[in-house]
Coordinates of C-alpha atoms and ligand atoms in Angstrom, one line a residue:
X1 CA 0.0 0.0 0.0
X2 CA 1.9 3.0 -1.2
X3 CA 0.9 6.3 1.0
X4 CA 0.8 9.3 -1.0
X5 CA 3.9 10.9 0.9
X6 CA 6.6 9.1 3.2
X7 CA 5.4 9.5 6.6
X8 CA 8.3 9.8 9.5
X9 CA 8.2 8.3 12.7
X10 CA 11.1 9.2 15.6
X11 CA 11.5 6.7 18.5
X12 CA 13.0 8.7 21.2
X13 CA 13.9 7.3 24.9
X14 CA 14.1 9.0 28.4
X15 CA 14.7 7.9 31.8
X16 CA 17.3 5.2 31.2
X17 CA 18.9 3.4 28.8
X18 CA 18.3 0.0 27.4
X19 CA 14.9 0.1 27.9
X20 CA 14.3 -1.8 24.4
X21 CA 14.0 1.1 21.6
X22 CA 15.1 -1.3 18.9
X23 CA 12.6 -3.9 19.9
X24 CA 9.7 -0.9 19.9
X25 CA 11.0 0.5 16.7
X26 CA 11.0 -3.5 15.0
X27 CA 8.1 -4.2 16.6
X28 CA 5.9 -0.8 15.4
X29 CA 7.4 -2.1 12.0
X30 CA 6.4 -5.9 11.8
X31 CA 3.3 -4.7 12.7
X32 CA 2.9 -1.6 10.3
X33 CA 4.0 -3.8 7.6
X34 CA 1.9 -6.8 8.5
X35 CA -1.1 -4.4 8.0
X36 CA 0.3 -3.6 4.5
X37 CA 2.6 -0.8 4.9
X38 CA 6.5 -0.5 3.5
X39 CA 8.3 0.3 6.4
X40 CA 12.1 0.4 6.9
X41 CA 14.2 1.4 10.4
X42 CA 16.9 3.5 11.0
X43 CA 19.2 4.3 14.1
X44 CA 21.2 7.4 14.8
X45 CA 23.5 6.6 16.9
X46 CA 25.1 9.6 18.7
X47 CA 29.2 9.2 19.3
X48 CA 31.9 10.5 17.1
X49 CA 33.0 7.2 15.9
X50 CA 32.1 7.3 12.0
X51 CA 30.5 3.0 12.7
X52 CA 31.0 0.9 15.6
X53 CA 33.3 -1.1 12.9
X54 CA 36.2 0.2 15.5
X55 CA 34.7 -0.5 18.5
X56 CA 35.6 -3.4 20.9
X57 CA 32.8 -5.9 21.4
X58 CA 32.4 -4.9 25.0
X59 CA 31.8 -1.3 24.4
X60 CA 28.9 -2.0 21.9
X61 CA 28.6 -5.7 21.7
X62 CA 28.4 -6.9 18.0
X63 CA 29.1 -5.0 15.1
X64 CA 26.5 -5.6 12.6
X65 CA 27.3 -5.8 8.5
X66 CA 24.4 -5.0 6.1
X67 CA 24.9 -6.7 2.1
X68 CA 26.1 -3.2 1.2
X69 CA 29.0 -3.8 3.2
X70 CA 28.4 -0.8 6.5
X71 CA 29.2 -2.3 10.0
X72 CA 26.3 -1.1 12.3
X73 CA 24.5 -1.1 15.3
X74 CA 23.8 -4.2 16.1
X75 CA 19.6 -2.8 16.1
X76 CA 19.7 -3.0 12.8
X77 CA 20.1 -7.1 13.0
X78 CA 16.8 -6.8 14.9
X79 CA 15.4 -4.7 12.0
X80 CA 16.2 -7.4 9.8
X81 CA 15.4 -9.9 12.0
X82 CA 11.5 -8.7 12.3
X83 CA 11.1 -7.3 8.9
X84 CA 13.2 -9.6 6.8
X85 CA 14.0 -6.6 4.1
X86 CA 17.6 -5.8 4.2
X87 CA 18.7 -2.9 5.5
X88 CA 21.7 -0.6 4.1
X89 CA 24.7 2.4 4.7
X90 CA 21.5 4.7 5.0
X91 CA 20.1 3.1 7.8
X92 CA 22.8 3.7 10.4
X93 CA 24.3 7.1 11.0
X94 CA 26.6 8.5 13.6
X95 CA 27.7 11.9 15.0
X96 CA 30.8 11.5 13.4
X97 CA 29.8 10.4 10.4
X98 CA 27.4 13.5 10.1
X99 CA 30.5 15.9 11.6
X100 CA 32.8 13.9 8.6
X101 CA 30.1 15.0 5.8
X102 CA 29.7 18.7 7.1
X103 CA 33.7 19.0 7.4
X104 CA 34.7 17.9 4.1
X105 CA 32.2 20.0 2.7
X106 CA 33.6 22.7 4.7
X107 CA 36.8 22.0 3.1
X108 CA 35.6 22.1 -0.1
X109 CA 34.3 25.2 0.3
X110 CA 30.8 24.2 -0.5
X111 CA 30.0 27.0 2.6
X112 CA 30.9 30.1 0.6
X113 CA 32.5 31.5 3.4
X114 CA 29.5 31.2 6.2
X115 CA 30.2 30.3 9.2
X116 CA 29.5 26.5 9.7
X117 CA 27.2 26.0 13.1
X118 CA 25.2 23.5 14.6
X119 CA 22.2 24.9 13.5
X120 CA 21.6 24.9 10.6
X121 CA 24.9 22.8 9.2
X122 CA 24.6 19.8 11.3
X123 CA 21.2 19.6 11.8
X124 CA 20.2 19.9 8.0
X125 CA 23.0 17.2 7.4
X126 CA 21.0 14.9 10.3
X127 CA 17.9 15.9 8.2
X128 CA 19.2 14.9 4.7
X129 CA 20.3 11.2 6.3
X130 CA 16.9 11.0 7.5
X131 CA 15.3 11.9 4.2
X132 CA 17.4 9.3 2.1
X133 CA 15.4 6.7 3.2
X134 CA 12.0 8.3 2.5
X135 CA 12.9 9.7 -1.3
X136 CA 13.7 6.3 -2.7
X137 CA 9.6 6.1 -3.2
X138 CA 10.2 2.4 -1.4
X139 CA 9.3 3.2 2.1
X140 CA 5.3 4.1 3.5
X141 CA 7.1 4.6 6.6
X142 CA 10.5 5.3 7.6
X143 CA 11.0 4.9 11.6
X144 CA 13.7 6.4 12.8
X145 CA 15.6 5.1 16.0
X146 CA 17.2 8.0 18.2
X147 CA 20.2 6.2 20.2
X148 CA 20.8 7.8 23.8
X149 CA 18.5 8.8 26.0
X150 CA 16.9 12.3 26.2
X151 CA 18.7 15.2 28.3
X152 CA 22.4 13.7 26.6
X153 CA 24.4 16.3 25.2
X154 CA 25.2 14.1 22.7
X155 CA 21.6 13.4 20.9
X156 CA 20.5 17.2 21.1
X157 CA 21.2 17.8 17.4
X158 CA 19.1 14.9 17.1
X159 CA 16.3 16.1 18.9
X160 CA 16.6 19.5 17.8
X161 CA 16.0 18.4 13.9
X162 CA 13.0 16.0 15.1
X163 CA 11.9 19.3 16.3
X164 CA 12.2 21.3 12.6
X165 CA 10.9 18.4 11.0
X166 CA 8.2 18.5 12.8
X167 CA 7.2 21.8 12.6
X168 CA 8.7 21.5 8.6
X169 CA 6.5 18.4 7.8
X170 CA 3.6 18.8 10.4
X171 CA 1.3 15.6 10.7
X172 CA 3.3 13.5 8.3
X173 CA 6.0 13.1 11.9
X174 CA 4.8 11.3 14.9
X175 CA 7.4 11.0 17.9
X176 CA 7.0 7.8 20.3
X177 CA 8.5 8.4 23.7
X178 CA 9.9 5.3 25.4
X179 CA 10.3 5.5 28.9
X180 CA 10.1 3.9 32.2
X181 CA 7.4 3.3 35.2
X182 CA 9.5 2.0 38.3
X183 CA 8.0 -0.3 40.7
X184 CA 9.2 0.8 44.5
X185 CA 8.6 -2.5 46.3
X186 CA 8.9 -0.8 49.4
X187 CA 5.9 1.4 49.0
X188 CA 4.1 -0.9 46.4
X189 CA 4.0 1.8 44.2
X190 CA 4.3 2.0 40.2
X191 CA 5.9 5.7 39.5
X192 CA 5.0 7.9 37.3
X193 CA 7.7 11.0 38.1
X194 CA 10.4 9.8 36.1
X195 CA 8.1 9.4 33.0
X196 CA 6.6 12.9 33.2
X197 CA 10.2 14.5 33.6
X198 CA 11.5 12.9 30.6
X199 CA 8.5 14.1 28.7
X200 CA 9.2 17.4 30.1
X201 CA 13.0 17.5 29.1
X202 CA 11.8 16.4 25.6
X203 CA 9.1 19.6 25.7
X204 CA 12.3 21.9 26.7
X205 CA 13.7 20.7 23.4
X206 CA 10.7 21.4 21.7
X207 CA 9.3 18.1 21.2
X208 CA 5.7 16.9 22.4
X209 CA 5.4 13.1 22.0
X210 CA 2.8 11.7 20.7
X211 CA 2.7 8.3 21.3
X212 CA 4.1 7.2 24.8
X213 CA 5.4 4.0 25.5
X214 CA 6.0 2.9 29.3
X215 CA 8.2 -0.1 30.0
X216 CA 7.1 -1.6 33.3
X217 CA 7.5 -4.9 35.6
X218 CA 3.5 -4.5 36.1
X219 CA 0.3 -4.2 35.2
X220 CA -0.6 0.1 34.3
X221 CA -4.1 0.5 36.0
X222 CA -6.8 2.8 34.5
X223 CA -5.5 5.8 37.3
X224 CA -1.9 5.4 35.9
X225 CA -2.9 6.0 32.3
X226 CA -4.9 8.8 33.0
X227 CA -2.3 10.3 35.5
X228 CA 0.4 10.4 32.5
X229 CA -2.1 11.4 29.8
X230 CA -2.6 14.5 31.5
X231 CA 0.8 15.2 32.9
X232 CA 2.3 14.8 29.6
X233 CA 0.0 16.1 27.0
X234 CA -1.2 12.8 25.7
X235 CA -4.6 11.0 24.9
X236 CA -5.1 8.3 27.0
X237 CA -5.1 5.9 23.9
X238 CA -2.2 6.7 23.5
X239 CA -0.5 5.6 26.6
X240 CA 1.5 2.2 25.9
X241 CA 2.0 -0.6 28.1
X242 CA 5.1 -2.1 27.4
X243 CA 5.3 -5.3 30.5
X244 CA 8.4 -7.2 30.3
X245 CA 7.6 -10.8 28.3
X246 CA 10.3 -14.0 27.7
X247 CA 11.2 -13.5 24.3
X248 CA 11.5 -10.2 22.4
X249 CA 9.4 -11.7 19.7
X250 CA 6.2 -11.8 21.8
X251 CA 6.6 -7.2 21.7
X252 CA 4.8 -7.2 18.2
X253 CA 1.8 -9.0 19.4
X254 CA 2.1 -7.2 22.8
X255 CA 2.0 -3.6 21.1
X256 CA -0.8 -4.8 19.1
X257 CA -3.0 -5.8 21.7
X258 CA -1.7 -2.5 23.6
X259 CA -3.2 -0.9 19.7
X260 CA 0.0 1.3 19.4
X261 CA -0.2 0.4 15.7
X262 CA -3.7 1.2 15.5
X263 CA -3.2 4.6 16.8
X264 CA -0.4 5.4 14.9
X265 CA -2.2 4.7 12.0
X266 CA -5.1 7.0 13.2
X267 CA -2.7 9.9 13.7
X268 CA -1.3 9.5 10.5
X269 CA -4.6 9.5 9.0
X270 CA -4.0 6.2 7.2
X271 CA -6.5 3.6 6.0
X272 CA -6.9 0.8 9.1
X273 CA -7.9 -2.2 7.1
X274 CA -9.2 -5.3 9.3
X275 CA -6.4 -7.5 7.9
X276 CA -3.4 -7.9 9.1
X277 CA -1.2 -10.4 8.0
X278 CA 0.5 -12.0 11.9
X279 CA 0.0 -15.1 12.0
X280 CA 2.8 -16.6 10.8
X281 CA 4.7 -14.7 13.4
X282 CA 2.4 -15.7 16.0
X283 CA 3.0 -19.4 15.3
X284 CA 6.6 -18.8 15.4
X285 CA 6.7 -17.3 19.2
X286 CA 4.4 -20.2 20.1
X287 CA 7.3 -22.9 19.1
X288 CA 9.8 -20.5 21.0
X289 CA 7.6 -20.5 23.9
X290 CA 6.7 -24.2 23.7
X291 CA 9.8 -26.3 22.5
X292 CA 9.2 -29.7 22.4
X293 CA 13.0 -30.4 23.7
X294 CA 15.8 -28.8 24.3
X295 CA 19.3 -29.3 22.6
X296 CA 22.5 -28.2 24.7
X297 CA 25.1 -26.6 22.0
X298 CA 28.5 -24.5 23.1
X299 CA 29.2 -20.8 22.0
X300 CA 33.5 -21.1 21.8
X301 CA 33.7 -17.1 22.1
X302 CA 35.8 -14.8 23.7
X303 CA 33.3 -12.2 25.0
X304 CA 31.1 -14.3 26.0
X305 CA 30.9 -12.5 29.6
X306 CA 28.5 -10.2 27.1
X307 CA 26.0 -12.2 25.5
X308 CA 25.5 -8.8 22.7
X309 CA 29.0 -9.4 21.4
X310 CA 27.2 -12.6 20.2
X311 CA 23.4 -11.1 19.2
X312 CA 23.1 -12.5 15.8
X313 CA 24.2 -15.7 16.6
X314 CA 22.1 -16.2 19.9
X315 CA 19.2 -15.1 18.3
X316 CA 19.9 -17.7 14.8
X317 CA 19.7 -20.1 17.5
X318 CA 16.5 -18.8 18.3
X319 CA 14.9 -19.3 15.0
X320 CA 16.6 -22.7 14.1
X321 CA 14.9 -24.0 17.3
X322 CA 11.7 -23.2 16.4
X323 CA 12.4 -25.0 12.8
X324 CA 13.2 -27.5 14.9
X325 CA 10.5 -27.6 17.7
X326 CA 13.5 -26.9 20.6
X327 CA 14.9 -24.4 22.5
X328 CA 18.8 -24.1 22.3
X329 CA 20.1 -23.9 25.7
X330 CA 23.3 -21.7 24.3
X331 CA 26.1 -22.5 26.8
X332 CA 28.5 -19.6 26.9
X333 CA 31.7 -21.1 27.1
X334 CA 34.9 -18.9 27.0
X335 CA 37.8 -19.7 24.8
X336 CA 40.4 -18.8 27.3
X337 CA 39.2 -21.2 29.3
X338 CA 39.7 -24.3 27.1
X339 CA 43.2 -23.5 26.7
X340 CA 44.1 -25.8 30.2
X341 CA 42.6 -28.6 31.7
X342 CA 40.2 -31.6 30.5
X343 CA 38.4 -30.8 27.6
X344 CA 36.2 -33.6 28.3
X345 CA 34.6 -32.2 31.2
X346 CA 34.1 -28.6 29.4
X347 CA 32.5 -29.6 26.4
X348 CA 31.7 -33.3 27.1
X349 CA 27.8 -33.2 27.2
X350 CA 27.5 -30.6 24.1
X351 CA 25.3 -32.1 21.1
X352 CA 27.0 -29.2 19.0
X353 CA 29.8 -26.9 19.1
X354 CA 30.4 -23.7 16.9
X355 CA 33.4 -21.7 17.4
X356 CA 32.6 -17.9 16.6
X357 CA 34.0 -15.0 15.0
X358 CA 36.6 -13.1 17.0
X359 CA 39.7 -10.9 15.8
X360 CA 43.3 -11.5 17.6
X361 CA 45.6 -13.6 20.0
X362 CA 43.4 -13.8 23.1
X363 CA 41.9 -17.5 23.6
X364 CA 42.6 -19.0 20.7
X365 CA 44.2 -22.0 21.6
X366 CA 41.5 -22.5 23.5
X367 CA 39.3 -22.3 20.3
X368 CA 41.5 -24.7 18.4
X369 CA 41.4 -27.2 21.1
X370 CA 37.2 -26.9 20.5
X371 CA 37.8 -27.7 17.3
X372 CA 40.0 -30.9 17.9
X373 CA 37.4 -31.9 20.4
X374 CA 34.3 -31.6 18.0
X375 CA 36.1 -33.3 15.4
X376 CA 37.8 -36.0 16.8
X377 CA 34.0 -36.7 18.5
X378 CA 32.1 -36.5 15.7
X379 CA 30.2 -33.8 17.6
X380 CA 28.6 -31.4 15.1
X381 CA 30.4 -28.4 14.5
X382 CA 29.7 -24.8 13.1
X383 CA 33.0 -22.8 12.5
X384 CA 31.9 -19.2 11.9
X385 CA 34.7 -16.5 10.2
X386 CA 37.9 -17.0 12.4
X387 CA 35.8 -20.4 13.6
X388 CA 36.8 -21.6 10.4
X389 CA 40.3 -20.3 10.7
X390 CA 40.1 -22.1 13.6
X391 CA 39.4 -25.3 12.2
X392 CA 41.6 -25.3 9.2
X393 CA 44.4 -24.6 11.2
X394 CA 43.3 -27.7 13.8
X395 CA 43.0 -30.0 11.0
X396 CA 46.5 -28.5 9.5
X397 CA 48.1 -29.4 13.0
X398 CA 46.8 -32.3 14.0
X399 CA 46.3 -34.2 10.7
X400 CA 48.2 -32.9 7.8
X401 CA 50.8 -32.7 10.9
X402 CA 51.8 -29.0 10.2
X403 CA 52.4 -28.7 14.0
X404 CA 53.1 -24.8 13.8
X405 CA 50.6 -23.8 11.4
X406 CA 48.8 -20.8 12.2
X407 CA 47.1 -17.9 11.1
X408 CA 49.4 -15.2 10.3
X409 CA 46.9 -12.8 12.2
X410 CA 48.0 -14.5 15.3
X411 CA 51.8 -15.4 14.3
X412 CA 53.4 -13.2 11.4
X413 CA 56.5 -15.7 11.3
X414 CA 54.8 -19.7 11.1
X415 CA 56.7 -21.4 8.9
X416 CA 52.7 -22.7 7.3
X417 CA 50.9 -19.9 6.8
X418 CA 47.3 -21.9 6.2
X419 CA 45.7 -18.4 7.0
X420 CA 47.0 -15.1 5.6
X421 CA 46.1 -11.8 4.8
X422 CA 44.0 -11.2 1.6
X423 CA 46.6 -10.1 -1.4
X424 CA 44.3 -6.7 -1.8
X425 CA 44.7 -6.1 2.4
X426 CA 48.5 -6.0 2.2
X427 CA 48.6 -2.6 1.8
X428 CA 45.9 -1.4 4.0
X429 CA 46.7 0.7 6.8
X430 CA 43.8 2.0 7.9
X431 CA 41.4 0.1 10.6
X432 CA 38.0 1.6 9.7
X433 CA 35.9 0.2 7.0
X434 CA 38.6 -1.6 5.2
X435 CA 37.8 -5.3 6.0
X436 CA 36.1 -7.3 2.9
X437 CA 32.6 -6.3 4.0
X438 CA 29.4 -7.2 2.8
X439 CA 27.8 -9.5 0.5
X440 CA 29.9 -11.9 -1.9
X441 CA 28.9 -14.5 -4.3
X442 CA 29.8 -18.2 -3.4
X443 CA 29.6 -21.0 -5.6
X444 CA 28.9 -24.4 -4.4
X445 CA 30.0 -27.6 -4.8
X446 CA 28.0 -30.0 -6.1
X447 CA 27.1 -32.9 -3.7
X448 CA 29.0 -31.2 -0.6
X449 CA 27.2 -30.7 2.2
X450 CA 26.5 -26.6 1.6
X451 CA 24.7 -27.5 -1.5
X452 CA 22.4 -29.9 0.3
X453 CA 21.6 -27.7 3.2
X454 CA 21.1 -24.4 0.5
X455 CA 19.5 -26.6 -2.2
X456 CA 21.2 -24.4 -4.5
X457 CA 24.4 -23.6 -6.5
X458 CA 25.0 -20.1 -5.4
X459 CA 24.6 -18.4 -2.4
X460 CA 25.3 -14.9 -1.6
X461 CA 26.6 -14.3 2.3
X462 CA 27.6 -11.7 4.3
X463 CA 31.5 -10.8 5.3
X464 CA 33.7 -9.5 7.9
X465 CA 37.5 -10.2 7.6
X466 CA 41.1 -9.5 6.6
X467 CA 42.1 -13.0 6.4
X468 CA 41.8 -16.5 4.3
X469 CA 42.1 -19.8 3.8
X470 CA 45.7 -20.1 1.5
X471 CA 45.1 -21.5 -1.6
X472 CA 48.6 -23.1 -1.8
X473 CA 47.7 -25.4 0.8
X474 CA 44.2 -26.6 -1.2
X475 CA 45.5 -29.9 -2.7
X476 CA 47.0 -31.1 1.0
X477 CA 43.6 -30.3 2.5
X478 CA 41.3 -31.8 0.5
X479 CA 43.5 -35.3 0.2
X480 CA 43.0 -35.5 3.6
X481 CA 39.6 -35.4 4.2
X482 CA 38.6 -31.8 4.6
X483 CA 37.4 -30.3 1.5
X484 CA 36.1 -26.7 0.0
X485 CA 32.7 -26.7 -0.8
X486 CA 32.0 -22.8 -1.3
X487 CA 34.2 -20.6 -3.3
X488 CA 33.8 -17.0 -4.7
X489 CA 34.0 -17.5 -8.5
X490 CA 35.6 -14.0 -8.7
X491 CA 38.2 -14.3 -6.4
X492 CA 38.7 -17.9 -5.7
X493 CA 38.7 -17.2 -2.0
X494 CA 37.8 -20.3 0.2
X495 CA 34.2 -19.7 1.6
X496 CA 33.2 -22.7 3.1
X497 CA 35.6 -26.1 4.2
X498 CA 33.6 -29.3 5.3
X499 CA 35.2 -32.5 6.4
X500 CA 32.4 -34.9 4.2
X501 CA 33.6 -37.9 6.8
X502 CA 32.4 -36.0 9.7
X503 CA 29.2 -36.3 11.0
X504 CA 28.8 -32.6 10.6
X505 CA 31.4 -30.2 10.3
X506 CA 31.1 -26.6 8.4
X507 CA 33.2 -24.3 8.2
X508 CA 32.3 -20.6 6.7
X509 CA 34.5 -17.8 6.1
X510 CA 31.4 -15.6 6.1
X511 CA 28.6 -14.7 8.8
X512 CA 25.6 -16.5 7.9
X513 CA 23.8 -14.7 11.4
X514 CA 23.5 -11.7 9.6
X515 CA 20.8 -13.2 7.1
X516 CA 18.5 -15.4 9.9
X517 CA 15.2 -13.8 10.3
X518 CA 11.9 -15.0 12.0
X519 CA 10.2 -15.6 8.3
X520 CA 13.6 -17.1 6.9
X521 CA 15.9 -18.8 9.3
X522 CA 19.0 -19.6 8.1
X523 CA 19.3 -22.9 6.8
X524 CA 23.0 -23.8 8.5
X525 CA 22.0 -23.2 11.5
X526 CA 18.6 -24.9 11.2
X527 CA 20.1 -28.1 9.7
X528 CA 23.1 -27.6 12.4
X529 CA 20.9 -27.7 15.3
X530 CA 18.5 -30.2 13.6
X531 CA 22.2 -32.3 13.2
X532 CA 22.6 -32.1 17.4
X533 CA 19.3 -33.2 17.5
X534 CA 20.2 -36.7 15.8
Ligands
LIG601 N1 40.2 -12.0 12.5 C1 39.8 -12.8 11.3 C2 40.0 -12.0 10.1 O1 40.1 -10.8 10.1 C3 38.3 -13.2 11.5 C4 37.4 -12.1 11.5 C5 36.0 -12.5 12.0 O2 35.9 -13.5 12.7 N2 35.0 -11.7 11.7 O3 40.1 -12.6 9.0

């Protein structure tokens, strides 16, 4: 259903942080588009880095690569995730990367000697990212995701161009406030204060919400709603319960039964037609509530202390179950700590082990010794980017008996260099954005165990990495057992190794996480976990 004009929506959040923005915003937009509406997401994220592509995994937790190669927020996975329509460069922006635009212009002298402010430099740059999205004539609805938390220094551009493009764009903007009702045990009390103050900080901006959404441990009686609507400017419809539920997947049909849909549609003055197309997702959060079993597989990571580090691939896991009719119960095992001691005891009752990404020295003997275990067990294994270095230089070791091979990432001088640096990273000096990002063809092999799993000949796959399986070490590989069975027909690059004796071990040089969604889970990691069923 194409609306005549783009319609904006801002997500905006006070009181605290984390209080699920990404999950409102995805869910707003499952449920916007299961009513028929084209809807995409998009964060603004406000530090000076120009992507999180530079940040460490416990700053931000995982860095998230779209086909068009940007590393991201890792909201935009859950975008993905709900809407299953890819997102893009557009849909992340940072301070810095706004700052970078402005400034080269500057240098450029695109200015004509003004002087270059806040307002209106940075703000109309903010604007024009938001815009992009909208002029493509693909989107009803573009929902944008403001990252921080009202009152931060840092997001007041960002509320201050919500603010002109309101006033510029009148009823085609709606702003949803996110915020929080505490529970004080000690007076048995739900709160209200901290909710009206945010609203209030986001009114000395210059912003009225219209939508609120309140995130709370309990039920909102009738007297709460009320109390807010008038505090805060707001209809009572429009009041939000947002109670805390199991799975994130279970928000959509949460908010819909709360009607925030409904009323966002009414506000925008857009058709509400009785259909809307949710069952299929409501099926899907039934098998994740009600696995029939549950399937114990090993996460091989190195920040696994913080679980985000891992989001794509915990939540992979999530939609492979439900394939499946199980629940994974992920253990989070930490590489460091497999580098001593009996293996045996660590990984022993694991029906599946998958080594993940990771960059660097720190715990990877510990990851190579996962390897050894799953493949010496005939446990099934899932090596994922440097879990596949991993496993290439395992099998080089302790088969092709290459005791020192290694990855040159890790040790610049081994004598059997099985993983090196890509010939067109040698000369790269720069750390930001200069991996091999982003979608790349792969070819399959016939009969290997990719090609059954895709039923297909070509895949395309997401990727994050300097580094690669060395070609001059193919024919030694593959006459002992562990074979290529994905390559990109441009490059030749190794994409996939499988060991075909194996009861199930894969390889992959790229991030198949990136692509699972709730309508199309990935099919490695369902027929991985459906393999650690058997
Ligand atoms: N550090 C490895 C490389 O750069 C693997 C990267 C990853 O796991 N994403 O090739």
């Amino acid at each position: 259903m194409a609306a005549k004009q783009t319609k904006y929506i801002f997500v905006t959040g006070g009181v605290t942080s984390s209080l699920g923005k990404g999950i409102i915003s995805s869910s707003l937009a499952k449920l916007l588009q299961a009513r028929g509406f084209s809807v995409t997401i998009q964060k603004l994220d406000p530090y000076i880095n120009i992507d999180p592509g530079t940040l460490n995994p416990y700053e931000h937790g995982e860095c998230y690569v779209t086909d068009d190669g940007a590393e991201t927020d890792l909201d935009l996975g859950h975008y993905e995730r709900f809407l299953n329509v890819p997102t893009s460069q557009s849909n992340n922006v940072t301070t810095g990367r706004v700052y970078q635009s402005v400034i080269n212009k500057e240098r450029k002298g695109d200015y004509l000697g003004k002087t270059v402010q806040i307002i209106p430099h940075i703000t109309d740059e903010i604007k024009r990212r938001i815009k992009i999205l909208g002029s493509k004539g693909k989107f009803d609805i573009v929902i944008t995701e403001i990252g921080g938390t009202v009152g931060d220094i840092e997001s007041l551009p960002y509320i201050e161009s919500v603010r002109q493009l309101k006033w510029e764009m009148g009823d085609r903007v709606l702003v949803v406030h996110l915020t929080l009702v505490p529970y004080l045990s000690a007076s048995g009390e739900l709160k209200t204060k901290p909710t009206q103050h945010s609203v209030k900080m986001l009114q000395e901006e210059g912003v009225q919400a219209d939508v609120l959404v309140l995130r709370t441990e309990r039920q909102l009686n009738r007297e709460i709603r009320k109390k807010v609507a008038l505090f805060c400017n707001v209809d009572e419809r429009s009041v939000i319960e947002s109670r805390d539920v199991s799975t994130i997947y279970e928000v959509p049909l949460l908010m819909q039964k709360e009607g925030l849909d409904q009323i966002i549609l009414e506000k925008f003055k857009l058709p509400i037609l009785d259909k809307i197309d949710i069952e299929p997702w409501r099926e899907f959060v039934k098998s994740v509530k009600n696995p029939a079993q549950t399937v114990k597989i090993g996460l091989i990571g190195k920040y696994v202390e913080l679980h985000d580090a891992y989001k794509s691939i915990s939540e992979s896991f999530i939609h492979a179950g439900a394939v499946n009719n199980c629940r994974v119960d992920l253990q989070w095992i930490h590489s460091e700590s497999l580098e001593q001691g009996d293996i045996r005891q660590k990984l022993g009752d694991l029906k599946g082990i998958l080594v993940a990404p990771g960059f660097g020295h720190r715990g990877i003997e510990g990851k190579i010794n996962a390897v050894r275990f799953a493949r010496e067990n005939n446990i099934p294994f899932l090596g994922v980017c440097l879990g596949m270095q991993c496993a290439v230089i395992e099998f080089a070791r302790n088969v092709l008996g290459l005791t020192k091979a290694h990855s040159t990432e890790m040790d610049s001088k081994t004598p059997d260099p099985v993983i090196d640096l890509m010939e067109d990273q040698k000369d790269i000096i720069d750390k930001g954005g200069t991996m091999r990002l982003g979608a790349y063809t792969c070819n399959l092999t016939k009969g290997s165990r990719a090609a059954r799993i895709y039923k297909k000949e070509c895949v395309s796959e997401r990727h994050r990495h300097r580094f690669e399986f060395n070609n001059a070490y193919m024919d030694v590989f593959k006459n002992a057992g562990m074979v290529p069975s994905g390559i990109n027909p441009d490059t030749n690059l190794v994409e996939i190794m499988e060991i075909p004796s194996h009861k199930w071990f894969v390889g992959v040089q790229f991030h198949p996480e990136y692509k699972s969604t709730v309508i199309q889970p990935h099919p490695l990691f369902v027929n991985f976990v459906k393999a650690a069923l058997e």
